[in-house]
GROMACS .gro file of C-alpha atoms in nm:
model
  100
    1UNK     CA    1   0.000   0.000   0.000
    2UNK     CA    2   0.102   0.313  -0.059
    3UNK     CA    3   0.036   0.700   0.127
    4UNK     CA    4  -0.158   0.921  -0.111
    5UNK     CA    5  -0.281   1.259   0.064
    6UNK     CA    6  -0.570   1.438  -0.169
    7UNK     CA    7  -0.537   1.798  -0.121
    8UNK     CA    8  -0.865   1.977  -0.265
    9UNK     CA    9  -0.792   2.294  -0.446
   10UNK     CA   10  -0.981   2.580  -0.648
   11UNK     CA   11  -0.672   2.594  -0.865
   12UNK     CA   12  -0.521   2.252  -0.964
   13UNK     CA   13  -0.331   2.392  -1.234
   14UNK     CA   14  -0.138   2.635  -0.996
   15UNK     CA   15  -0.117   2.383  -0.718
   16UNK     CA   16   0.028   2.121  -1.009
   17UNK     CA   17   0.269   2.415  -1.092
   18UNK     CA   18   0.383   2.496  -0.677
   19UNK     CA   19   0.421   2.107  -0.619
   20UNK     CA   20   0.617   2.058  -0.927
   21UNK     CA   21   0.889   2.367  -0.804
   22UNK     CA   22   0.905   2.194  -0.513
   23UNK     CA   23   1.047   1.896  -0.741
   24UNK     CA   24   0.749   1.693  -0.807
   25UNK     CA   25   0.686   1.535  -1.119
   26UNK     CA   26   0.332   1.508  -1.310
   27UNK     CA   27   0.197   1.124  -1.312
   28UNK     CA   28  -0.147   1.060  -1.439
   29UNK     CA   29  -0.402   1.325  -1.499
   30UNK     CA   30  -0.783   1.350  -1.531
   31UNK     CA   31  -0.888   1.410  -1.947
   32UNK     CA   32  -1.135   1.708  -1.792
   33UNK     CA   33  -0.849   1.843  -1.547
   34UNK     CA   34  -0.995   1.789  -1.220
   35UNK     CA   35  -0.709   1.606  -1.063
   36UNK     CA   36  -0.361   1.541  -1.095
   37UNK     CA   37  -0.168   1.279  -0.921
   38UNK     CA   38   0.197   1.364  -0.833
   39UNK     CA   39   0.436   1.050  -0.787
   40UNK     CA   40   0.692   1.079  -0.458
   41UNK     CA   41   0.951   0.841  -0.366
   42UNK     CA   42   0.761   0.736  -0.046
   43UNK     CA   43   0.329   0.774  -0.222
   44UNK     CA   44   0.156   1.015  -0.432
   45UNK     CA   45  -0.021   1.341  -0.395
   46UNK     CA   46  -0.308   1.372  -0.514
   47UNK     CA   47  -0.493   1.715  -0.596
   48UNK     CA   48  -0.839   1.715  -0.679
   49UNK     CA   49  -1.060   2.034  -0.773
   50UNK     CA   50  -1.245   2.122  -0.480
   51UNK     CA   51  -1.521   2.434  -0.381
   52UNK     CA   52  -1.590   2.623  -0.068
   53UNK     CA   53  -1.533   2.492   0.235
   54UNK     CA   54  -1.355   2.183   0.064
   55UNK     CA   55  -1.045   2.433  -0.065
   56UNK     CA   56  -0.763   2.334   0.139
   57UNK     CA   57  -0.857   2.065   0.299
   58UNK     CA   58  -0.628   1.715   0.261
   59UNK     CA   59  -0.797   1.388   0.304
   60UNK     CA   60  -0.568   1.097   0.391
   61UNK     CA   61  -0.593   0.807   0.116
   62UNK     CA   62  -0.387   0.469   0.038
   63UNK     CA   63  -0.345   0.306  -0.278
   64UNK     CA   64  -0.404  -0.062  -0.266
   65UNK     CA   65  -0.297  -0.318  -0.526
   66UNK     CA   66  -0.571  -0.601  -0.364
   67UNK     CA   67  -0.923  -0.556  -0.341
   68UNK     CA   68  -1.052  -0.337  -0.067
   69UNK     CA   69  -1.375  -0.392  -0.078
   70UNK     CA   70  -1.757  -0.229  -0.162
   71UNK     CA   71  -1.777   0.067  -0.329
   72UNK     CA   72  -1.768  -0.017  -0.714
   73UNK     CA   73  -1.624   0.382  -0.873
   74UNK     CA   74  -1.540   0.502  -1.197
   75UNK     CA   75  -1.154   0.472  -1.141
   76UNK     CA   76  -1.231   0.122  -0.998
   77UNK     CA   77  -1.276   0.005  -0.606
   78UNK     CA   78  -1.252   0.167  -0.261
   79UNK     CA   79  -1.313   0.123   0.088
   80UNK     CA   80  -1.363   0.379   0.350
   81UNK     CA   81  -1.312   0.338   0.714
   82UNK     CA   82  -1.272   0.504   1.017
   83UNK     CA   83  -0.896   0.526   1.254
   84UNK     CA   84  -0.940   0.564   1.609
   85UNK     CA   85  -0.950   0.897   1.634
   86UNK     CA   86  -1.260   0.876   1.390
   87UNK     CA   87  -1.098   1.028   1.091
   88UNK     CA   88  -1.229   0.871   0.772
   89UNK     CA   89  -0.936   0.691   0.551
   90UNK     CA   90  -1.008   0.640   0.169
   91UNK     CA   91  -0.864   0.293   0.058
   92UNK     CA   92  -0.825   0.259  -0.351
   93UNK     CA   93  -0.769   0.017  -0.604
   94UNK     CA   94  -0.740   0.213  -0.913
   95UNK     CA   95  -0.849   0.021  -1.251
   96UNK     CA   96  -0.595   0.194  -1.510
   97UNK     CA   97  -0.825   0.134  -1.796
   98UNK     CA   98  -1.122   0.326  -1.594
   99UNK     CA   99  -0.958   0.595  -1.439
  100UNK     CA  100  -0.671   0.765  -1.690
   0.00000   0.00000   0.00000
């Protein structure tokens, strides 16, 4: 499994831009623009397009290469569940034929 914050932004093009500065490189991209995922030596960041009160806010998420479970998506499977603290975690198993 592997770590994969998703940081929602009004701007993905500029945050894409900031996070690539910082020495990130551009991995797979949505065909309407609405995400970006950014490959790191230890997981990914994600940013997604996000509104209101979303802007800003990072959600932590794992990508899995088994199944995780129930909820059938358009980029393939995930699971969500709750850490003790009651945080929600997003668990993925990304179908590169679906989601690219």
């Amino acid at each position: 499994m592997r770590v994969m914050p998703i940081h929602r932004s009004s701007d993905v093009a500029a945050m894409t831009r900031f996070y690539q500065a910082l020495g990130l490189q551009i991995g797979s991209v949505s065909r309407p623009g609405g995400w970006v995922e950014l490959p790191a030596e230890g997981g990914m960041l994600a940013i997604h397009r996000g509104s209101g009160e979303d802007v800003g806010r990072c959600k932590l998420g794992f990508r899995s290469q088994r199944t995780t479970g129930e909820a059938d998506e358009g980029f393939g499977h995930s699971r969500r569940v709750q850490d003790p603290d009651r945080v929600w975690v997003q668990i993925n198993l990304y179908d590169r034929e679906l989601y690219t």
